[in-house]
CSV table of C-alpha atoms and ligand atoms in Angstrom, one decimal:
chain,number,residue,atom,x,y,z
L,1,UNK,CA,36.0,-35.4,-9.1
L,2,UNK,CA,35.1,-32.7,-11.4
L,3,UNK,CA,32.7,-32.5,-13.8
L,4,UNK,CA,31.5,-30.5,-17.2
L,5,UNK,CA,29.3,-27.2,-17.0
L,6,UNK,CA,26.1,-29.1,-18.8
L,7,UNK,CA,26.6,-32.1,-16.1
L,8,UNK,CA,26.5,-29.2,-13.4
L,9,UNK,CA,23.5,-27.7,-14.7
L,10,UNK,CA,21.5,-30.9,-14.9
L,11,UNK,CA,22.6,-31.7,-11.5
L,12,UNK,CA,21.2,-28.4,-10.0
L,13,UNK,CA,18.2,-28.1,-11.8
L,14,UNK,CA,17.2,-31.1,-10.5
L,15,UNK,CA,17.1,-29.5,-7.1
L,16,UNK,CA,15.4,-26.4,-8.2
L,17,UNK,CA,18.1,-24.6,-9.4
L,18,UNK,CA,17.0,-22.2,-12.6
L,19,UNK,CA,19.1,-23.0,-15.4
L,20,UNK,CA,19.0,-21.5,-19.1
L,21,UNK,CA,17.3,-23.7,-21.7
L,22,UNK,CA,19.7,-25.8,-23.3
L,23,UNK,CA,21.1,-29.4,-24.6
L,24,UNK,CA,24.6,-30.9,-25.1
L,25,UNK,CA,25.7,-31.3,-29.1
L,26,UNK,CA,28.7,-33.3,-30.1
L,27,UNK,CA,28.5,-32.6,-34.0
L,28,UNK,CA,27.4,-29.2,-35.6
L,29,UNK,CA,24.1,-30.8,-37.4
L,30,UNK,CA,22.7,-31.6,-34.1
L,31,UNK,CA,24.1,-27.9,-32.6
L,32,UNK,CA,22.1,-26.4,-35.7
L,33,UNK,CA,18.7,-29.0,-34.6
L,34,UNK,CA,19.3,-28.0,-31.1
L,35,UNK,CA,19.6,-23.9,-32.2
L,36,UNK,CA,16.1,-24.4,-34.0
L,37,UNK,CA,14.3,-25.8,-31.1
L,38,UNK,CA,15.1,-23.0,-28.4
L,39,UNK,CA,16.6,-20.6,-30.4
L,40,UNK,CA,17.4,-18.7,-32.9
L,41,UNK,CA,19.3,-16.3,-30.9
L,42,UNK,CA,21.7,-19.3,-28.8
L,43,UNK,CA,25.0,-19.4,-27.0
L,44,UNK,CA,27.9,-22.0,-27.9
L,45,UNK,CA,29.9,-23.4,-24.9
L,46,UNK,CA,32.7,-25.4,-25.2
L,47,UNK,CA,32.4,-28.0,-22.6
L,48,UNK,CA,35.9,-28.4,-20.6
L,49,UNK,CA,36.8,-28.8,-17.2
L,50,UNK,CA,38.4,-25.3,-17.3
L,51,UNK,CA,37.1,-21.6,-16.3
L,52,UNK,CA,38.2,-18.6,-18.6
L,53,UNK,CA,36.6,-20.3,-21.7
L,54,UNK,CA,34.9,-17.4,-22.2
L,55,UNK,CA,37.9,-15.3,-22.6
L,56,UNK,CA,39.9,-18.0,-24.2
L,57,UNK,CA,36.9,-18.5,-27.3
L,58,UNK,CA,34.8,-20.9,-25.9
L,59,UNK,CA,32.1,-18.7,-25.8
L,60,UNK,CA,30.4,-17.4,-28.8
L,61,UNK,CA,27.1,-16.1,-29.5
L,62,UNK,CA,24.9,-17.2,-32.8
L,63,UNK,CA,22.1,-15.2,-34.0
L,64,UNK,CA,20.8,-17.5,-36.3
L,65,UNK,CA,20.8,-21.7,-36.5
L,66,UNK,CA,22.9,-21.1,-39.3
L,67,UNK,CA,25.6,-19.8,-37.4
L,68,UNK,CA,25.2,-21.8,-34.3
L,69,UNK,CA,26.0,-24.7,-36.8
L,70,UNK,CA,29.5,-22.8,-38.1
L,71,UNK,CA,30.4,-21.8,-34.6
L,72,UNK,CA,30.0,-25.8,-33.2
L,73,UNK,CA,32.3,-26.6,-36.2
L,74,UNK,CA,35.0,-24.4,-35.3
L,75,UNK,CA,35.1,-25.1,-31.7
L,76,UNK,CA,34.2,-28.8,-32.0
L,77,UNK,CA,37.8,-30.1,-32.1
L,78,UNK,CA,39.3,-26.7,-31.3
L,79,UNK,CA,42.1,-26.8,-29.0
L,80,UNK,CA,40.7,-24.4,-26.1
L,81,UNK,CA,43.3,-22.7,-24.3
L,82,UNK,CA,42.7,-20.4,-21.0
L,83,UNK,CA,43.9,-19.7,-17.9
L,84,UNK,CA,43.0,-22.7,-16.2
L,85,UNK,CA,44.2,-25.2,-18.9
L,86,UNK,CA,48.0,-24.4,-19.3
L,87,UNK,CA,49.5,-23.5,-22.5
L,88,UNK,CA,48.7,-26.9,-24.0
L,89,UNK,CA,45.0,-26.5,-23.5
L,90,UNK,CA,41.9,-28.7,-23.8
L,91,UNK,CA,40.7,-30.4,-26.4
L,92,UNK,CA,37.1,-29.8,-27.4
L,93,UNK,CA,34.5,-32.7,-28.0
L,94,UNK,CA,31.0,-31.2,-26.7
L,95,UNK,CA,29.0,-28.1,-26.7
L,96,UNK,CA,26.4,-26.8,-24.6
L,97,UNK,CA,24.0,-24.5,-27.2
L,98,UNK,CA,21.8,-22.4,-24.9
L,99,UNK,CA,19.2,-20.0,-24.9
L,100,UNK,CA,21.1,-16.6,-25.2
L,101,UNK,CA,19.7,-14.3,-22.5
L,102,UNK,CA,19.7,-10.4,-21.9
L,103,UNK,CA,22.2,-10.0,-19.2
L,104,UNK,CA,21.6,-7.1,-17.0
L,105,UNK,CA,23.7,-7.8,-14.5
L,106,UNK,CA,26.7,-10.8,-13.6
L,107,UNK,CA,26.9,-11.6,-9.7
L,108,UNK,CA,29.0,-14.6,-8.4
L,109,UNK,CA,28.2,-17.4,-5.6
L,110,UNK,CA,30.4,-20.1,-4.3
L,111,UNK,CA,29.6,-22.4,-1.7
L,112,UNK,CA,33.0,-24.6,-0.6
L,113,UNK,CA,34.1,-26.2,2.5
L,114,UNK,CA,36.0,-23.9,5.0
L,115,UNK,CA,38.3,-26.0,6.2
L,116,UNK,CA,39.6,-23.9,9.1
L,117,UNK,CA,36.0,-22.7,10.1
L,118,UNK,CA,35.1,-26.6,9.8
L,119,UNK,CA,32.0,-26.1,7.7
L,120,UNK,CA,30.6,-24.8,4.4
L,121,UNK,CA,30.3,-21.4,3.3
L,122,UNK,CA,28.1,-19.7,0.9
L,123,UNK,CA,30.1,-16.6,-0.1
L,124,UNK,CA,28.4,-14.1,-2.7
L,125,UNK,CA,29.8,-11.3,-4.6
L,126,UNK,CA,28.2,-8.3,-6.6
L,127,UNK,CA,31.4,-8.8,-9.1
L,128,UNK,CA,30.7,-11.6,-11.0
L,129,UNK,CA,31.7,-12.7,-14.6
L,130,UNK,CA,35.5,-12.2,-13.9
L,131,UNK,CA,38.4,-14.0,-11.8
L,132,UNK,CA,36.9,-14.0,-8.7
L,133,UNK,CA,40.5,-15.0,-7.6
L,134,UNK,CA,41.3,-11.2,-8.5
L,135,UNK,CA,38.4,-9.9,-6.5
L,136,UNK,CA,39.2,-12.1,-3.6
L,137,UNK,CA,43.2,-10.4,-3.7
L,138,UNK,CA,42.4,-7.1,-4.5
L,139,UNK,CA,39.1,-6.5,-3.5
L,140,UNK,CA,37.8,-8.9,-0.3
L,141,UNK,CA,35.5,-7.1,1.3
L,142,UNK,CA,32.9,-7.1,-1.6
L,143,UNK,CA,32.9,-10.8,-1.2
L,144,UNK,CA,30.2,-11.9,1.5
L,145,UNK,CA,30.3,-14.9,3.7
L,146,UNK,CA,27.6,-17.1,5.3
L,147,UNK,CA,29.5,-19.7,7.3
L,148,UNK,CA,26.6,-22.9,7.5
L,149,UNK,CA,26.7,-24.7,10.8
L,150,UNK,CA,25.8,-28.7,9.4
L,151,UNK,CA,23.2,-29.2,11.8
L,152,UNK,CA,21.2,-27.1,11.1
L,153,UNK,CA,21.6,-26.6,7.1
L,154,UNK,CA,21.4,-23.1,5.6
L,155,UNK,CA,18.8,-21.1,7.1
L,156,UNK,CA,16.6,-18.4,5.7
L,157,UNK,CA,17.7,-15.3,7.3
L,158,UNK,CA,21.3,-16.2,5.8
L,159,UNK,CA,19.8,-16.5,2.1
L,160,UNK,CA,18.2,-13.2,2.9
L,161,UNK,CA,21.1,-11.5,4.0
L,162,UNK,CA,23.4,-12.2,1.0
L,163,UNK,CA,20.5,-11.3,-1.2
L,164,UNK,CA,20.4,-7.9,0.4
L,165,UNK,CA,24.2,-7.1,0.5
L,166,UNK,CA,23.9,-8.1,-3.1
L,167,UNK,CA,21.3,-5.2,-3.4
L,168,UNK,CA,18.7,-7.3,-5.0
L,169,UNK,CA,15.2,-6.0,-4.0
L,170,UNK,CA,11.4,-7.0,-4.7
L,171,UNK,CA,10.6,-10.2,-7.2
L,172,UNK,CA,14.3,-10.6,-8.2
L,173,UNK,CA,15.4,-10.7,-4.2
L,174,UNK,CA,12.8,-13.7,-3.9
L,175,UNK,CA,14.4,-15.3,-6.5
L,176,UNK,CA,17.5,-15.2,-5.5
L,177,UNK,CA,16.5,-16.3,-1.9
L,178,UNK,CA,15.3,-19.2,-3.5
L,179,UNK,CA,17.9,-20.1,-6.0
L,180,UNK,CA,20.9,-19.9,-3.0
L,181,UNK,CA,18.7,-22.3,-1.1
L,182,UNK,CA,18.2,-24.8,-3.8
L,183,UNK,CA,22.1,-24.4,-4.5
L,184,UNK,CA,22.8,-25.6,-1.3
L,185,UNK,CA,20.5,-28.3,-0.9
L,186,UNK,CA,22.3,-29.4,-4.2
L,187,UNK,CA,25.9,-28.7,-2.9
L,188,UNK,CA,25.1,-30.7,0.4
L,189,UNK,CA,22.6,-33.6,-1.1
L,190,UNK,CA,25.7,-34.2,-3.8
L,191,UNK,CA,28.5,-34.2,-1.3
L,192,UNK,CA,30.1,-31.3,-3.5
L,193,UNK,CA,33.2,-29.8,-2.3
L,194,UNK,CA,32.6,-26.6,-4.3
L,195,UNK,CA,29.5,-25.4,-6.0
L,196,UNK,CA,30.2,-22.5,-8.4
L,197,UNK,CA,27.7,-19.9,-10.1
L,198,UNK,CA,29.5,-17.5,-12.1
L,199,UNK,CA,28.3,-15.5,-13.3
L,200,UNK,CA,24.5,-16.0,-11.7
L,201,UNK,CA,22.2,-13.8,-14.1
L,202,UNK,CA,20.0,-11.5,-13.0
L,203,UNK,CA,17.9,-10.6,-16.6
L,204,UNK,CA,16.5,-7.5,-17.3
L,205,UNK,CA,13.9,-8.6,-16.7
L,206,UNK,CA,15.0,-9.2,-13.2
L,207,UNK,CA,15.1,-13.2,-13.3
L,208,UNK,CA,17.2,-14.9,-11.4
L,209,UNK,CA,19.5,-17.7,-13.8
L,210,UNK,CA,22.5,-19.8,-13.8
L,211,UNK,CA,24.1,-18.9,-16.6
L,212,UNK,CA,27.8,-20.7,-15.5
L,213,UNK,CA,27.8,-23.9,-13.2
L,214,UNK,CA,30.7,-25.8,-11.9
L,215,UNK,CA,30.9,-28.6,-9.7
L,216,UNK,CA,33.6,-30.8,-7.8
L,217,UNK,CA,32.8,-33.9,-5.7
L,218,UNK,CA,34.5,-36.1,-2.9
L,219,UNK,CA,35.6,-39.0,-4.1
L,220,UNK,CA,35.3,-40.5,-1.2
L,221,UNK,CA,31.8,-40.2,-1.3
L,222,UNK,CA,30.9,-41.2,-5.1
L,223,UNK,CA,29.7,-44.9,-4.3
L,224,UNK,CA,26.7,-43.1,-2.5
L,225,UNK,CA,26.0,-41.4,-5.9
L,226,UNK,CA,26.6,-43.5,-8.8
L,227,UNK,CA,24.4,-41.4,-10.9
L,228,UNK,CA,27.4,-38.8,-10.1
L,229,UNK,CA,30.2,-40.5,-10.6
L,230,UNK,CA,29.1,-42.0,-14.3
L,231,UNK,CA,29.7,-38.4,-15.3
L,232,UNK,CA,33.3,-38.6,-14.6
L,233,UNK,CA,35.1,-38.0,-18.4
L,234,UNK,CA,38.9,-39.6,-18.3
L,235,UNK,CA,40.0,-37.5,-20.7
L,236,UNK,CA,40.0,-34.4,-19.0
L,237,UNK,CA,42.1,-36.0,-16.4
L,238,UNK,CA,46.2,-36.4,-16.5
L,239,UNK,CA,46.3,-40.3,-18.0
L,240,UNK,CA,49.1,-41.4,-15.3
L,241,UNK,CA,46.4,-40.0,-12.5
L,242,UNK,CA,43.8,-42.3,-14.1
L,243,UNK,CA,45.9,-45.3,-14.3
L,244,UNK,CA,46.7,-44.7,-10.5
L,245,UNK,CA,43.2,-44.6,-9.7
L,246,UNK,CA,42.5,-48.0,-11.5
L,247,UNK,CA,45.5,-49.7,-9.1
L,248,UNK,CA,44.1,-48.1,-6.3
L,249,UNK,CA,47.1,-45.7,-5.9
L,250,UNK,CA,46.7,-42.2,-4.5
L,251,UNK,CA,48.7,-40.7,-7.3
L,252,UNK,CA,49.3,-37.0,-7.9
L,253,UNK,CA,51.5,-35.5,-10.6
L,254,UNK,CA,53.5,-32.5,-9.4
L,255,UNK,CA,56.0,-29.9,-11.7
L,256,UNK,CA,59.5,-31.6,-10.0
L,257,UNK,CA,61.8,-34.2,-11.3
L,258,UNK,CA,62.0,-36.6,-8.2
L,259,UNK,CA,59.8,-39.9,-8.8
L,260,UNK,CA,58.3,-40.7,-5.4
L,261,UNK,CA,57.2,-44.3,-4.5
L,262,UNK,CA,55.8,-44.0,-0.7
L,263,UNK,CA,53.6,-46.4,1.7
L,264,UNK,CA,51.4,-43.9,3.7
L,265,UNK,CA,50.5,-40.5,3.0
L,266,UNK,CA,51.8,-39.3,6.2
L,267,UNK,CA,55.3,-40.8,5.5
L,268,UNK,CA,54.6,-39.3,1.5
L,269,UNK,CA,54.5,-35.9,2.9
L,270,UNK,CA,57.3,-35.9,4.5
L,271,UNK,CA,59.2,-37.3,2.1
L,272,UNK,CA,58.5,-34.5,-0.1
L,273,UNK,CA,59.2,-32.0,2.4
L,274,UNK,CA,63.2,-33.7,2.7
L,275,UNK,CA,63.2,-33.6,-1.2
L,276,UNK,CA,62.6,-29.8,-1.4
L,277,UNK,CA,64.9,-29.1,1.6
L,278,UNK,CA,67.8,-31.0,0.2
L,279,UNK,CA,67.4,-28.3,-3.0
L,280,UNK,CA,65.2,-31.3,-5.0
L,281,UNK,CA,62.0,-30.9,-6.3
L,282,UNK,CA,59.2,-33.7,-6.4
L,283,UNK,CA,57.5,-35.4,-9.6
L,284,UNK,CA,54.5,-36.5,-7.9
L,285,UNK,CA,52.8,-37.7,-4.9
L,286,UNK,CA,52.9,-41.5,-4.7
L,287,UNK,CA,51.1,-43.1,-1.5
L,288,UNK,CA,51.3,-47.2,-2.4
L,289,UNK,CA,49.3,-47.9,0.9
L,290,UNK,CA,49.9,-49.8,4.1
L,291,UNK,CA,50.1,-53.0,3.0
L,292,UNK,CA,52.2,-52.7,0.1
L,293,UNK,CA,52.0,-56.2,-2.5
L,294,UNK,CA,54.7,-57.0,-4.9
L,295,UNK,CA,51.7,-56.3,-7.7
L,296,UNK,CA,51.6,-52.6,-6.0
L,297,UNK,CA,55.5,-52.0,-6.1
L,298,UNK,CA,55.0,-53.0,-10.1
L,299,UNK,CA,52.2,-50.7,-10.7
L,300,UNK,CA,53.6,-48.1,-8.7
L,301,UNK,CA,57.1,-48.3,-10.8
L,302,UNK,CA,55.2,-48.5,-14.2
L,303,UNK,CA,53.9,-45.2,-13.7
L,304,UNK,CA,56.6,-43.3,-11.8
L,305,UNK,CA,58.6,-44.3,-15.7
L,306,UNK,CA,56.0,-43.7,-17.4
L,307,UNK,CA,56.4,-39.7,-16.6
L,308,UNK,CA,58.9,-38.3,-18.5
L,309,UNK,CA,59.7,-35.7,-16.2
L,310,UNK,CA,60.8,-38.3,-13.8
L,311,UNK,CA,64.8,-37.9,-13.7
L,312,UNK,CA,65.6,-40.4,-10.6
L,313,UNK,CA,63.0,-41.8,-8.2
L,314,UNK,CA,63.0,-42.1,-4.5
L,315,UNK,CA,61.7,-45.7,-2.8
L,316,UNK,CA,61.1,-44.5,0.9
L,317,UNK,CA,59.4,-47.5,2.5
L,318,UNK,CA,58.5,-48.4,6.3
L,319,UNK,CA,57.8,-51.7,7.1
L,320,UNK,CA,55.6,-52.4,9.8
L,321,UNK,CA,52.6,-54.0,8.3
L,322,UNK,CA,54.1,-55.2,4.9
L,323,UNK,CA,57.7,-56.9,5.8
L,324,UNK,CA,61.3,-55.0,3.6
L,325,UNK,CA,62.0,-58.3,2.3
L,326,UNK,CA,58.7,-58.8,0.5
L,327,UNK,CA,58.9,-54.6,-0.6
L,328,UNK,CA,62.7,-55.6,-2.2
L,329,UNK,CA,61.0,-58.7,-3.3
L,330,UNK,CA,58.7,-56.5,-5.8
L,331,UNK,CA,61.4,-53.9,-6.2
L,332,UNK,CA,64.1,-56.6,-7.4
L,333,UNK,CA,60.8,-58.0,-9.6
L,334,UNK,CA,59.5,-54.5,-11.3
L,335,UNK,CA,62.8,-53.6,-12.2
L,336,UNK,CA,63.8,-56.4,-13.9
L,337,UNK,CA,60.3,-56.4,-15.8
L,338,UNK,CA,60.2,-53.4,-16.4
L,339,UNK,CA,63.6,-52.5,-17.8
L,340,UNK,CA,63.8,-49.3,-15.4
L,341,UNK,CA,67.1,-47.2,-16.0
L,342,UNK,CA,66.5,-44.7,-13.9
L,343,UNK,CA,68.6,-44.4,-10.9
L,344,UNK,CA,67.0,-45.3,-8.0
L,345,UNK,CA,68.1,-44.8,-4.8
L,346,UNK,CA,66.1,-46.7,-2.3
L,347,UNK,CA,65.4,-46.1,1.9
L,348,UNK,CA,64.0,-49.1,3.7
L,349,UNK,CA,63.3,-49.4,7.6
L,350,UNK,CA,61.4,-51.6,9.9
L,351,UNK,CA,60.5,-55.4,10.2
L,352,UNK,CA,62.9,-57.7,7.9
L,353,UNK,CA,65.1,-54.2,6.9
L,354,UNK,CA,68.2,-56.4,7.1
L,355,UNK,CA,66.8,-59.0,4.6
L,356,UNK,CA,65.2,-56.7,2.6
L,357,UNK,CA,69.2,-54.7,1.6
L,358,UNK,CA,70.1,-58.4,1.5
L,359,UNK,CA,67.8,-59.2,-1.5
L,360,UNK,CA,68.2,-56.1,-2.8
L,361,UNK,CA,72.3,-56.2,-2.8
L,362,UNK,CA,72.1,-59.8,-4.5
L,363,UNK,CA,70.0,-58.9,-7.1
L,364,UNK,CA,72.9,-57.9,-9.4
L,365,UNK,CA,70.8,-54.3,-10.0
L,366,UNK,CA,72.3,-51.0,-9.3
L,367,UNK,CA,70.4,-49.1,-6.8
L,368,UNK,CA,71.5,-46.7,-4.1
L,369,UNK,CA,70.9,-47.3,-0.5
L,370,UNK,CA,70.3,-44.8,2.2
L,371,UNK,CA,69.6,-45.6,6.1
L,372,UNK,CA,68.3,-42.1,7.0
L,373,UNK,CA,65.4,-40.1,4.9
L,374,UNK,CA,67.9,-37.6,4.8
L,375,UNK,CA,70.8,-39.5,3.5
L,376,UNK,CA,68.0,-41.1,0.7
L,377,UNK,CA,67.1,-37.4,-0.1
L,378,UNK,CA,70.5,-35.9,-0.7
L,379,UNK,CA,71.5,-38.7,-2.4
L,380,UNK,CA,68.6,-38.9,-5.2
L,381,UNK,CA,68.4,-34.8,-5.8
L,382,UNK,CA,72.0,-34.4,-7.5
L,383,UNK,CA,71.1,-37.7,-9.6
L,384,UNK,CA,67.8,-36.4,-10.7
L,385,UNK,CA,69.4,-33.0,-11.8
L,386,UNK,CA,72.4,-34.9,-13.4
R,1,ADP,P1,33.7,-19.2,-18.5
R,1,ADP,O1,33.5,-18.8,-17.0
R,1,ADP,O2,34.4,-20.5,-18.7
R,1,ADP,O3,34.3,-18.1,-19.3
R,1,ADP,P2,30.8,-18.7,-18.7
R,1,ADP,O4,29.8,-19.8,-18.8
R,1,ADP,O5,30.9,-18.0,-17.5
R,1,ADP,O6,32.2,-19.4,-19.1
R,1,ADP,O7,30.6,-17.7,-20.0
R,1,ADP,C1,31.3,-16.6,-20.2
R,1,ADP,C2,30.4,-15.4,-20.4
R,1,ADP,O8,29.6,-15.6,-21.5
R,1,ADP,C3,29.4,-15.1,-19.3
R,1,ADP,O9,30.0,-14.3,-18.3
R,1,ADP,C4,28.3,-14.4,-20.0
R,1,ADP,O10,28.6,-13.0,-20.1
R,1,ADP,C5,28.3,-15.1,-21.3
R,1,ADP,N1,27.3,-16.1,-21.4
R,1,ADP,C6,27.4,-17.4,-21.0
R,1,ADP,N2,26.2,-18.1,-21.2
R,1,ADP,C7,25.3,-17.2,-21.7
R,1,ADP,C8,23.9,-17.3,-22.1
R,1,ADP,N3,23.3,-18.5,-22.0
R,1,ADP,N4,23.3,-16.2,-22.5
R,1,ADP,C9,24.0,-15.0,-22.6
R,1,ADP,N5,25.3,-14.9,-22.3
R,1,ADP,C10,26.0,-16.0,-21.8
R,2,MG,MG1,32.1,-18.5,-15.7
């Protein structure tokens, strides 16, 4: 789950993390009330789940409360568009008006899961502000790594050591020591899978601030933080994924024009995999779970139509918990509910297979039928580029 800078920043400054002054202002009278408080001089961020705001006019300082007030007006309803968002952009409901600070210079610190070093890594770069993407391809050595072994948490010396490759030195070096520390116990007591300061600030002064925050969470792990997971805003997320996550489906909406309905995500995978090496190109990621109801086959089907991009769709089901017969059952059911005129071609194996083509051949409804994964995939990829 992802959620916006402002959440982030509350988040982190709860664990010690030093963050600008600054409050959240969904109107332009209460961006102007907020300027007055802790300005004048203030910063107005759009709140999106999106980098490159910045870039994309998201950003914008205001000297006075006056302007803070014009500036939340314009970008209050603006339709932000940057790198992250796709040419459609992000509609914009909040902004963050913050204390507008001397920035002498921009660094950058990450901490994400390695997944092939199996365990998080605190990686800091002197070129912060920009794509760090860019840095990473062009540039990697200037980005620094402390792999954290999980037992034993993030120790000092490794604080210390990115602090000095990042050439910080007397007060400002303490200060950052401290701030990477506090970032991780916030990125580990969270369950984050990706904590993201860019650009951290080091003043002229030579304090040590968040000025940028992002944060992404396991799902898996938001019951043990409720407080967390109330941040979550649906309407940064694709509406089909949302309605997948109320039905329990792991959903995930992908460029192609293949509709996918799968039971487990191992058997998902590889159905992709045939799509794309019979020529196709999948419309999502659709894992219905092992045990497959009839109420599961309808939801499923409601949203595979519901996405417009879907040309044909591909029903690739094993029985071995849930029986064929009760999977055509809900098939036969959803598609006479539902009205779907898509072509479908449909792969079922396992316990009851011979029933299950049974109630699917009497049902009167055209679908295709393929024994083999690869007879199912060459079979639906010319019909969804029909
Ligand atoms: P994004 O990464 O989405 O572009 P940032 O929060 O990183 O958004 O802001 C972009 C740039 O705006 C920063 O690199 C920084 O130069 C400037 N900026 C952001 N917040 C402040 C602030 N509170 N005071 C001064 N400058 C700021
Ligand atoms: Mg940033």
């Amino acid at each position: 789950m992802k959620i916006h800078e402002y959440q982030a920043k509350q988040i982190l400054s709860q664990f010690g993390v030093r963050i600008p002054r600054g409050e959240i202002a969904d109107n332009p009278a209460r961006a102007r009330e907020i300027a007055e408080e802790i300005g004048p001089r203030v910063v107005v961020k759009a709140q999106i789940h999106a980098g490159g705001r910045g870039k994309g006019g998201g950003v914008k300082l205001a000297n006075t409360p006056g302007e803070a007030e014009n500036l939340a007006d314009q970008i209050i309803g603006m339709n932000l568009v940057t790198h992250q968002t796709g040419p459609e952009g992000k509609r914009v409901k909040r902004v963050l008006i913050e204390d507008a600070l001397d920035i002498g210079r921009e660094l950058y610190i990450g901490i994400v899961i390695d997944r092939a070093q199996e365990s998080p890594v605190v990686m800091a770069s002197s070129e912060g502000g920009m794509e760090i993407e860019k840095v990473a391809a062009e540039t990697p050595e200037l980005i620094f790594k402390e792999h954290i072994d999980p037992a034993t948490g993030f120790q000092g010396f490794q604080a210390r050591k990115l602090a000095f490759k990042l050439g910080l030195s007397g007060d400002t070096f303490k200060q950052a020591v401290k701030f990477l520390s506090a970032l991780y116990k916030a990125f580990q007591s969270s369950d984050a899978s990706l904590a993201e300061i860019n650009p951290l600030l080091i003043t002229k002064q030579g304090d040590v601030l968040a000025l940028d925050a992002k944060m992404n969470f396991d799902d898996n792990a938001l019951r043990r933080h409720p407080d967390i997971a109330e941040m979550r805003d649906l309407d940064e997320e694709d509406p089909l994924e949302v309605e997948a996550s109320r039905h329990d489906l792991n959903y995930i909406k992908l460029d192609g024009n293949v509709g996918c309905m799968v039971n487990g995500a191992g058997l998902a995978m590889a159905t992709m995999d045939i799509i794309m090496y019979s020529g196709g190109m999948p419309a999502n990621f659709l894992d219905v779970g092992g045990g497959v109801s009839e109420e599961a086959v309808k939801n499923a089907f409601q949203i595979l139509v519901s996405d417009k991009d879907v040309k044909a769709a591909l029903v690739n089901i094993f029985g071995g918990i849930v029986r064929c017969d009760l999977v055509a059952n809900g098939i036969v059911k959803a598609a006479k509910e539902l009205d779907l005129t898509i072509p479908m071609v449909i792969r079922l194996e396992g316990t009851n297979v011979e029933l299950g083509k049974k109630i699917l051949q009497d049902s009167g409804l055209s679908f295709f039928s393929a024994s083999s994964m690869k007879e199912a995939a060459e079979k639906v990829v010319p019909l969804a580029n029909q």
